[in-house]
Backbone as numpy.savetxt, mean C-alpha at the origin, in Angstrom:
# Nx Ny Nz CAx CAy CAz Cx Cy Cz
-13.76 13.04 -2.05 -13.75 12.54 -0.70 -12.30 12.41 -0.25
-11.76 12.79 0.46 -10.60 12.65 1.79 -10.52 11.09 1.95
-9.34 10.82 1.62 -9.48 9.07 1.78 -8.56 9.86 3.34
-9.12 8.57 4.35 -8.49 8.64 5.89 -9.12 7.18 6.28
-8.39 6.82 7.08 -8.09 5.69 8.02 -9.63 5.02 8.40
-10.40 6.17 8.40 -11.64 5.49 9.18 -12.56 4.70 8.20
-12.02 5.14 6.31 -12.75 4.68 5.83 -12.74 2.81 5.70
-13.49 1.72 4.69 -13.48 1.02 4.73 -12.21 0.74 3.09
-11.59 -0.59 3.47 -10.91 -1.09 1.95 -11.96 -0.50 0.98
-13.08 -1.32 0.99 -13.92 -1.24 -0.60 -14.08 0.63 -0.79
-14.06 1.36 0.19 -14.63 2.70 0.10 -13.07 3.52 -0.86
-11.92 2.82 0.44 -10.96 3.62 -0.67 -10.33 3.47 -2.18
-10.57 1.70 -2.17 -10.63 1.30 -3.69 -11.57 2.28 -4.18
-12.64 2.40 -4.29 -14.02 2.94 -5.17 -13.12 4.30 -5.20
-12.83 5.41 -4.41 -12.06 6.48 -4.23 -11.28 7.10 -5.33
-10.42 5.76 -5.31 -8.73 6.05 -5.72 -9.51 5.50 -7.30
-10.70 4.71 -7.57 -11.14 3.85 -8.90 -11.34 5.44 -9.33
-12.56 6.23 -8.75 -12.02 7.14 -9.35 -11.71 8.45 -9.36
-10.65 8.45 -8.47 -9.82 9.47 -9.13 -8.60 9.36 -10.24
-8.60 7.72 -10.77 -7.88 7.56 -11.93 -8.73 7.28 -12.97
-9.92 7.66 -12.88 -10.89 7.94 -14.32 -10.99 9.41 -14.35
-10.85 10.32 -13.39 -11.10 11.17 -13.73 -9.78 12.09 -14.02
-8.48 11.58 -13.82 -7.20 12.17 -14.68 -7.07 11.77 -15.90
-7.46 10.18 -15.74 -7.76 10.04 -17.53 -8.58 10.46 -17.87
-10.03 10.84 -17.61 -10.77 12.22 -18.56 -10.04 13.60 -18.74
-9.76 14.17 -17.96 -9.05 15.43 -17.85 -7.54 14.84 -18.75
-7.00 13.88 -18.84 -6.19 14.06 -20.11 -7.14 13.92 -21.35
-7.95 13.75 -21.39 -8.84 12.88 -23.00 -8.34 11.80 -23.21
-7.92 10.80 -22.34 -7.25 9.77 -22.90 -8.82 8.70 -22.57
-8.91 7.59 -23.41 -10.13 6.09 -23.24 -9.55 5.34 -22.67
-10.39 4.60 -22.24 -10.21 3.49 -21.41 -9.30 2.75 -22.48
-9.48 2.53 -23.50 -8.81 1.92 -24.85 -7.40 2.25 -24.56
-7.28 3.54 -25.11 -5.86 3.92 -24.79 -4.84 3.79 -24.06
-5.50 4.33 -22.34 -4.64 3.55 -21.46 -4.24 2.11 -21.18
-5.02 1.44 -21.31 -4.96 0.23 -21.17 -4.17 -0.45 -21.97
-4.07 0.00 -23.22 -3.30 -0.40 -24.34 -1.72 0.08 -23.93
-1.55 1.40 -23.47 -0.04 2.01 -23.11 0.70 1.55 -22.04
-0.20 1.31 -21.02 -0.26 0.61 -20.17 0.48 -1.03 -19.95
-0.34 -1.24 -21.09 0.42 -3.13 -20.99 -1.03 -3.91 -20.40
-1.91 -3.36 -20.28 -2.86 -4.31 -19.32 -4.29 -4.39 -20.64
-5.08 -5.11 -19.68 -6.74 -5.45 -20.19 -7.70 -4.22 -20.16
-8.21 -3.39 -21.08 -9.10 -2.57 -21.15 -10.04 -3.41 -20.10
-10.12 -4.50 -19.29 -11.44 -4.99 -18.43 -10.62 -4.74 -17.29
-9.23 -4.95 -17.06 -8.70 -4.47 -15.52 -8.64 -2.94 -15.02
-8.32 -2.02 -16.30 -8.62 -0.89 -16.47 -10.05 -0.43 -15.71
-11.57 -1.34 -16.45 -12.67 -0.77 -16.07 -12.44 -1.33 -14.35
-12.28 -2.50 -14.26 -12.51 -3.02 -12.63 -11.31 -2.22 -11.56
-10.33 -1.29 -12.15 -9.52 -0.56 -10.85 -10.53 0.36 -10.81
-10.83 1.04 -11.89 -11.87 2.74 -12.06 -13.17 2.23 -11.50
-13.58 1.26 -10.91 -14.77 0.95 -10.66 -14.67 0.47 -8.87
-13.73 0.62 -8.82 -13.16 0.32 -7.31 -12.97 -1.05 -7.16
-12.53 -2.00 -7.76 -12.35 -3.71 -7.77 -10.73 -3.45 -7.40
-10.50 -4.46 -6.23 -9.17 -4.99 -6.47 -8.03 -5.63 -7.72
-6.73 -4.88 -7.62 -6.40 -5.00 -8.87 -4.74 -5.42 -8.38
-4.12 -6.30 -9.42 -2.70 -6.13 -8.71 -1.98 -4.43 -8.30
-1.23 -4.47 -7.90 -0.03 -3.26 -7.21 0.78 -2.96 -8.95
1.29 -3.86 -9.15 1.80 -3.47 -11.01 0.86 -2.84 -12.10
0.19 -3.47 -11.82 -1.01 -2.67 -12.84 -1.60 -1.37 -12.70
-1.69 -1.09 -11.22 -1.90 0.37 -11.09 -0.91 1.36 -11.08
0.99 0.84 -10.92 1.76 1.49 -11.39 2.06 1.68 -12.56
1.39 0.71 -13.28 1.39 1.19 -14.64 0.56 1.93 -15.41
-0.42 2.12 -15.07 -1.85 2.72 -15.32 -0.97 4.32 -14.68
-0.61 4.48 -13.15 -0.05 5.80 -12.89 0.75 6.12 -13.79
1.60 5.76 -14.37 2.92 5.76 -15.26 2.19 6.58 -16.53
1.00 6.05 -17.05 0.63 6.85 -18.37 -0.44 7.76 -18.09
-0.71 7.96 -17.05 -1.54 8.83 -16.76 -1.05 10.19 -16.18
0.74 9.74 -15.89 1.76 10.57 -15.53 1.11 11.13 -14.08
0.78 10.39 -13.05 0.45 10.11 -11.74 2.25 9.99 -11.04
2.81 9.14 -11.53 3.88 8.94 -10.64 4.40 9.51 -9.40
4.95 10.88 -9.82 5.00 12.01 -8.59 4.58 11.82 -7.18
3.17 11.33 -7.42 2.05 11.68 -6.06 2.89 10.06 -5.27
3.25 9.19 -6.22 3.35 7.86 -5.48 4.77 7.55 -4.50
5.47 8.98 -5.17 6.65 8.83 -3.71 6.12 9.46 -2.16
4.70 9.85 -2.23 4.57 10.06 -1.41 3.42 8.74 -0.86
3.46 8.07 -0.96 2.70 6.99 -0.88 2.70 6.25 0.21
4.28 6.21 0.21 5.21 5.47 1.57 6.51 6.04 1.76
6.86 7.08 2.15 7.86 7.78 2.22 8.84 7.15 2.63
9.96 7.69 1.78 11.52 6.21 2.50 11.91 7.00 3.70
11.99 5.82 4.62 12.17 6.16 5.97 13.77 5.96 5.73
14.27 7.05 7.30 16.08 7.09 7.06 15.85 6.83 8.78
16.97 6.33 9.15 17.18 5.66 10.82 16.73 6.81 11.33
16.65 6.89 12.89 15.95 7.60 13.76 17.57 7.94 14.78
17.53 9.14 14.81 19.23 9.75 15.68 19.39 9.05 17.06
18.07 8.24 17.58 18.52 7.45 18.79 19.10 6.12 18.34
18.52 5.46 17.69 19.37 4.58 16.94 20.77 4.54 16.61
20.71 5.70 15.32 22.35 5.73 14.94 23.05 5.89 16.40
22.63 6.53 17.42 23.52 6.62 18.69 24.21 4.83 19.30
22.53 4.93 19.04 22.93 3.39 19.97 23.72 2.08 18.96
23.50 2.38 17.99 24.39 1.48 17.00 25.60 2.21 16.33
26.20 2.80 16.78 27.58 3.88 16.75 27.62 4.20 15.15
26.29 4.69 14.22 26.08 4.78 13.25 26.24 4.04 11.98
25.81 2.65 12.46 25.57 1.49 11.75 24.36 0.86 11.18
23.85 0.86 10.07 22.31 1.02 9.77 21.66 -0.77 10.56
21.05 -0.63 11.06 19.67 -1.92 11.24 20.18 -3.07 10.65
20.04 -4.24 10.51 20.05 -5.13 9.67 18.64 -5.64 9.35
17.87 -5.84 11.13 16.35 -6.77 11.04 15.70 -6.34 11.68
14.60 -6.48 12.30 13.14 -5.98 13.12 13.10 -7.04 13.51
13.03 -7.24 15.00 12.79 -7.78 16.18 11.39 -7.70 16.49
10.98 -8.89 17.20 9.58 -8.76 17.39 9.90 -8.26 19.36
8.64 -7.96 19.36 8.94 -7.50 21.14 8.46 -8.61 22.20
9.38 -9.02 22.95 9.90 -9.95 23.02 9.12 -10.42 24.54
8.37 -11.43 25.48 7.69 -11.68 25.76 8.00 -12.04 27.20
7.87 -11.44 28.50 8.33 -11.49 29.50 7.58 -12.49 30.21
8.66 -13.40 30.61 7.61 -14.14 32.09 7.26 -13.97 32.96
6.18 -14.28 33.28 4.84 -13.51 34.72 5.48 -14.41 35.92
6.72 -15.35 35.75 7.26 -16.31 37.05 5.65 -17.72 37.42
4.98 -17.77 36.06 3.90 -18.63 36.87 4.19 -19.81 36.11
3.12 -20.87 36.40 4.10 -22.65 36.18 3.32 -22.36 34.71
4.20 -22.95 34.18 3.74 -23.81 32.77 2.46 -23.79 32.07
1.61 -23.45 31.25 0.38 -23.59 31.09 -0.10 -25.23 30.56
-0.86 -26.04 31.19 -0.81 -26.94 30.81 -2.70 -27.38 30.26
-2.73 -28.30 30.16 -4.62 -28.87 29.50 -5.37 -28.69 30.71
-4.59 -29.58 31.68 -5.91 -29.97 32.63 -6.14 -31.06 33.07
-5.46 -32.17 31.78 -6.20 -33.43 32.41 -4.55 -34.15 32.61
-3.75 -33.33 33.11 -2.78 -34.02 33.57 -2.29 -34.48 34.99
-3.30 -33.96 35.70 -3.87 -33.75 37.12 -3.69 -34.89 38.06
């Protein structure tokens, strides 16, 4: 299955559960094994491959011996500034993210009601 946007959390957990049982079959490696190389619980092992929420460390480590890694720089690609930027900051990187910032409509105060 095509993991995409429309699916649900539990659908792409179950997904990704397994398509890391089925690289560890296609190596011959057990649930035993990895889990053991790994650093983790042969039971967190069964609950990622089964689509259960699992920490973020544990499945980099599980990728790590399953020699997955590769696929995970593409995961979240490192973003580099955008050329309107460097313009406007005379090629000085960002420091913070600003939230967008909230204009007044010129109307009175919002108040309860019972101040009337």
């Amino acid at each position: 299955m095509k993991i995409t946007p429309l699916l649900t959390d539990e659908a792409i957990l179950t997904e990704l559960g397994a398509r890391l049982a089925a690289r560890r079959v296609e190596l011959q490696l057990t649930q035993a094994a990895v889990a053991e190389q790994a650093g983790i619980a042969k039971r967190t092992l069964e609950r990622m491959e089964a689509g259960h929420s699992s920490q973020l460390s544990s499945l980099v480590r599980v990728l790590r011996v399953i020699d997955a890694m590769p696929g995970l720089d593409n995961l979240v690609p490192a973003s580099g500034p955008r050329p309107m930027d460097l313009l406007q900051r005379r090629g000085k990187p960002r420091q913070r993210a600003a939230g967008k910032r909230r204009r007044s409509s010129g109307q009175e105060p919002w108040s309860w009601g019972d101040d009337r």
